[in-house]
PDB file of C-alpha atoms in Angstrom:
ATOM      1  CA  MET K   1       0.000   0.000   0.000  1.00  0.00           C
ATOM      2  CA  GLU K   2       1.895   2.866  -1.240  1.00  0.00           C
ATOM      3  CA  ARG K   3       0.707   6.356  -0.806  1.00  0.00           C
ATOM      4  CA  PRO K   4      -0.033   7.991  -4.148  1.00  0.00           C
ATOM      5  CA  SER K   5       2.292  10.810  -4.921  1.00  0.00           C
ATOM      6  CA  LEU K   6       1.012  14.230  -5.784  1.00  0.00           C
ATOM      7  CA  GLU K   7       3.753  14.642  -8.305  1.00  0.00           C
ATOM      8  CA  ILE K   8       2.984  13.280 -11.750  1.00  0.00           C
ATOM      9  CA  ASN K   9       5.572  12.710 -14.447  1.00  0.00           C
ATOM     10  CA  LEU K  10       4.360  14.165 -17.700  1.00  0.00           C
ATOM     11  CA  PRO K  11       7.067  13.413 -20.270  1.00  0.00           C
ATOM     12  CA  ASP K  12       4.997  13.716 -23.474  1.00  0.00           C
ATOM     13  CA  THR K  13       3.012  16.935 -22.812  1.00  0.00           C
ATOM     14  CA  GLN K  14       3.997  20.336 -24.056  1.00  0.00           C
ATOM     15  CA  GLU K  15       5.072  23.229 -21.847  1.00  0.00           C
ATOM     16  CA  GLU K  16       1.642  24.908 -21.771  1.00  0.00           C
ATOM     17  CA  GLY K  17      -0.077  21.626 -20.968  1.00  0.00           C
ATOM     18  CA  LYS K  18       2.349  21.044 -18.110  1.00  0.00           C
ATOM     19  CA  LEU K  19       1.589  24.459 -16.637  1.00  0.00           C
ATOM     20  CA  TYR K  20      -2.153  23.817 -16.892  1.00  0.00           C
ATOM     21  CA  VAL K  21      -1.881  20.404 -15.209  1.00  0.00           C
ATOM     22  CA  VAL K  22       0.395  21.745 -12.472  1.00  0.00           C
ATOM     23  CA  ASP K  23      -1.902  24.677 -11.870  1.00  0.00           C
ATOM     24  CA  SER K  24      -4.918  22.346 -11.635  1.00  0.00           C
ATOM     25  CA  LEU K  25      -3.067  20.082  -9.213  1.00  0.00           C
ATOM     26  CA  ASN K  26      -2.102  23.092  -7.103  1.00  0.00           C
ATOM     27  CA  ASN K  27      -5.711  24.217  -6.969  1.00  0.00           C
ATOM     28  CA  LEU K  28      -6.818  20.729  -5.931  1.00  0.00           C
ATOM     29  CA  ASN K  29      -4.065  20.605  -3.349  1.00  0.00           C
ATOM     30  CA  LYS K  30      -5.158  23.968  -1.910  1.00  0.00           C
ATOM     31  CA  LEU K  31      -8.763  22.815  -1.656  1.00  0.00           C
ATOM     32  CA  ASN K  32      -7.861  19.502   0.007  1.00  0.00           C
ATOM     33  CA  ILE K  33      -5.077  20.603   2.332  1.00  0.00           C
ATOM     34  CA  CYS K  34      -5.804  24.191   3.324  1.00  0.00           C
ATOM     35  CA  PRO K  35      -9.117  24.634   5.110  1.00  0.00           C
ATOM     36  CA  ASP K  36      -8.542  28.398   5.136  1.00  0.00           C
ATOM     37  CA  ARG K  37      -8.585  28.449   1.349  1.00  0.00           C
ATOM     38  CA  SER K  38     -11.846  26.519   1.214  1.00  0.00           C
ATOM     39  CA  GLN K  39     -13.549  28.871   3.661  1.00  0.00           C
ATOM     40  CA  PRO K  40     -14.735  31.339   0.981  1.00  0.00           C
ATOM     41  CA  VAL K  41     -16.431  28.460  -0.849  1.00  0.00           C
ATOM     42  CA  LEU K  42     -18.291  27.553   2.338  1.00  0.00           C
ATOM     43  CA  ASP K  43     -19.122  31.208   2.884  1.00  0.00           C
ATOM     44  CA  GLU K  44     -20.747  31.313  -0.552  1.00  0.00           C
ATOM     45  CA  GLU K  45     -22.848  28.275   0.391  1.00  0.00           C
ATOM     46  CA  ASP K  46     -23.763  29.910   3.708  1.00  0.00           C
ATOM     47  CA  THR K  47     -24.753  33.018   1.794  1.00  0.00           C
ATOM     48  CA  THR K  48     -27.147  31.054  -0.405  1.00  0.00           C
ATOM     49  CA  GLY K  49     -28.452  29.268   2.685  1.00  0.00           C
ATOM     50  CA  GLY K  50     -28.981  32.679   4.251  1.00  0.00           C
ATOM     51  CA  THR K  51     -30.829  33.774   1.134  1.00  0.00           C
ATOM     52  CA  GLY K  52     -33.057  30.736   1.491  1.00  0.00           C
ATOM     53  CA  GLU K  53     -33.772  31.735   5.067  1.00  0.00           C
ATOM     54  CA  ASN K  54     -34.431  35.305   3.940  1.00  0.00           C
ATOM     55  CA  THR K  55     -36.804  33.999   1.307  1.00  0.00           C
ATOM     56  CA  ALA K  56     -38.597  31.890   3.906  1.00  0.00           C
ATOM     57  CA  GLY K  57     -38.688  34.907   6.220  1.00  0.00           C
ATOM     58  CA  ARG K  58     -40.114  37.071   3.466  1.00  0.00           C
ATOM     59  CA  ARG K  59     -42.661  34.377   2.670  1.00  0.00           C
ATOM     60  CA  ASN K  60     -43.678  34.209   6.338  1.00  0.00           C
ATOM     61  CA  GLN K  61     -43.829  37.988   6.512  1.00  0.00           C
ATOM     62  CA  CYS K  62     -45.961  38.118   3.365  1.00  0.00           C
ATOM     63  CA  LEU K  63     -48.258  35.410   4.741  1.00  0.00           C
ATOM     64  CA  PHE K  64     -48.581  37.328   8.013  1.00  0.00           C
ATOM     65  CA  PHE K  65     -49.354  40.539   6.119  1.00  0.00           C
ATOM     66  CA  ILE K  66     -52.033  38.839   3.994  1.00  0.00           C
ATOM     67  CA  THR K  67     -53.559  37.234   7.094  1.00  0.00           C
ATOM     68  CA  PHE K  68     -53.537  40.595   8.846  1.00  0.00           C
ATOM     69  CA  ILE K  69     -55.244  42.326   5.897  1.00  0.00           C
ATOM     70  CA  LEU K  70     -57.885  39.588   5.654  1.00  0.00           C
ATOM     71  CA  THR K  71     -58.513  39.826   9.394  1.00  0.00           C
ATOM     72  CA  LEU K  72     -58.969  43.581   9.089  1.00  0.00           C
ATOM     73  CA  ILE K  73     -61.405  43.157   6.189  1.00  0.00           C
ATOM     74  CA  VAL K  74     -63.461  40.570   8.070  1.00  0.00           C
ATOM     75  CA  SER K  75     -63.440  42.761  11.195  1.00  0.00           C
ATOM     76  CA  LEU K  76     -64.619  45.775   9.210  1.00  0.00           C
ATOM     77  CA  ALA K  77     -67.370  43.711   7.599  1.00  0.00           C
ATOM     78  CA  LEU K  78     -68.553  42.471  11.011  1.00  0.00           C
ATOM     79  CA  LEU K  79     -68.392  45.980  12.441  1.00  0.00           C
ATOM     80  CA  SER K  80     -70.444  47.323   9.533  1.00  0.00           C
ATOM     81  CA  PHE K  81     -73.030  44.582  10.083  1.00  0.00           C
ATOM     82  CA  VAL K  82     -73.252  45.383  13.804  1.00  0.00           C
ATOM     83  CA  ILE K  83     -73.681  49.096  13.075  1.00  0.00           C
ATOM     84  CA  PHE K  84     -76.411  48.244  10.544  1.00  0.00           C
ATOM     85  CA  LEU K  85     -78.192  46.107  13.156  1.00  0.00           C
ATOM     86  CA  ILE K  86     -77.946  48.878  15.754  1.00  0.00           C
ATOM     87  CA  ILE K  87     -79.459  51.403  13.344  1.00  0.00           C
ATOM     88  CA  GLN K  88     -82.251  48.999  12.389  1.00  0.00           C
ATOM     89  CA  THR K  89     -82.990  48.277  16.042  1.00  0.00           C
ATOM     90  CA  ARG K  90     -83.090  51.984  16.842  1.00  0.00           C
ATOM     91  CA  ASN K  91     -85.527  52.590  13.986  1.00  0.00           C
ATOM     92  CA  LYS K  92     -87.779  49.766  15.192  1.00  0.00           C
ATOM     93  CA  MET K  93     -87.634  51.093  18.761  1.00  0.00           C
ATOM     94  CA  ASP K  94     -88.587  54.566  17.519  1.00  0.00           C
ATOM     95  CA  GLN K  95     -91.558  53.082  15.657  1.00  0.00           C
ATOM     96  CA  ILE K  96     -92.673  51.104  18.717  1.00  0.00           C
ATOM     97  CA  SER K  97     -92.312  54.094  21.040  1.00  0.00           C
ATOM     98  CA  SER K  98     -94.331  56.313  18.662  1.00  0.00           C
ATOM     99  CA  ARG K  99     -97.038  53.635  18.537  1.00  0.00           C
ATOM    100  CA  LEU K 100     -97.053  53.429  22.330  1.00  0.00           C
ATOM    101  CA  ILE K 101     -97.363  57.201  22.603  1.00  0.00           C
ATOM    102  CA  SER K 102    -100.271  57.250  20.141  1.00  0.00           C
ATOM    103  CA  GLU K 103    -101.962  54.327  21.959  1.00  0.00           C
ATOM    104  CA  LYS K 104    -101.497  56.158  25.262  1.00  0.00           C
ATOM    105  CA  LYS K 105    -103.218  59.196  23.790  1.00  0.00           C
ATOM    106  CA  ASN K 106    -106.030  56.981  22.524  1.00  0.00           C
ATOM    107  CA  ILE K 107    -106.443  55.383  25.957  1.00  0.00           C
ATOM    108  CA  GLU K 108    -106.538  58.820  27.625  1.00  0.00           C
ATOM    109  CA  GLU K 109    -109.195  59.959  25.153  1.00  0.00           C
ATOM    110  CA  LEU K 110    -111.225  56.824  25.848  1.00  0.00           C
ATOM    111  CA  LYS K 111    -110.960  57.487  29.598  1.00  0.00           C
ATOM    112  CA  LYS K 112    -112.177  61.057  29.067  1.00  0.00           C
ATOM    113  CA  MET K 113    -115.091  59.823  26.976  1.00  0.00           C
ATOM    114  CA  ASN K 114    -115.933  57.201  29.611  1.00  0.00           C
ATOM    115  CA  ASN K 115    -115.887  59.856  32.348  1.00  0.00           C
ATOM    116  CA  MET K 116    -118.135  62.131  30.264  1.00  0.00           C
ATOM    117  CA  ILE K 117    -120.585  59.280  29.642  1.00  0.00           C
ATOM    118  CA  LEU K 118    -120.628  58.455  33.359  1.00  0.00           C
ATOM    119  CA  LYS K 119    -121.231  62.106  34.273  1.00  0.00           C
ATOM    120  CA  HIS K 120    -124.001  62.353  31.728  1.00  0.00           C
ATOM    121  CA  LEU K 121    -125.619  59.198  33.040  1.00  0.00           C
ATOM    122  CA  ASN K 122    -125.314  60.420  36.641  1.00  0.00           C
ATOM    123  CA  GLN K 123    -126.864  63.784  35.723  1.00  0.00           C
ATOM    124  CA  SER K 124    -129.765  62.256  33.889  1.00  0.00           C
ATOM    125  CA  GLY K 125    -130.680  60.403  37.025  1.00  0.00           C
ATOM    126  CA  ILE K 126    -130.552  56.922  35.680  1.00  0.00           C
ATOM    127  CA  LYS K 127    -129.331  54.672  38.404  1.00  0.00           C
ATOM    128  CA  GLU K 128    -128.860  51.059  38.307  1.00  0.00           C
TER     129      GLU K 128
END
């Protein structure tokens, strides 16, 4: 079990090819050996993860805002209905009170007429 060497013999490649291969191997070596060099790559992933959290936060905020608006609309509709019922009840109460007042007047008139009839009967001398 020999450990593979990082150095590769490239006898047949041209000078530019050698530089490209060496540069690629150096980049691989930096990624595998140096954790400090790989940190920016992880930071980019954290940034996209943060964006995902921001998107979820915005989605939650939007959902909260829509729920809040719908709650306000329903509350205003219920409030309008209650105000309508109060006005209708007040109108009905006004009608009933005016009827009671007119009936009271009618009863008072009937009492007056009854008293007049009784006086007239008493004056005419008819007794039971």
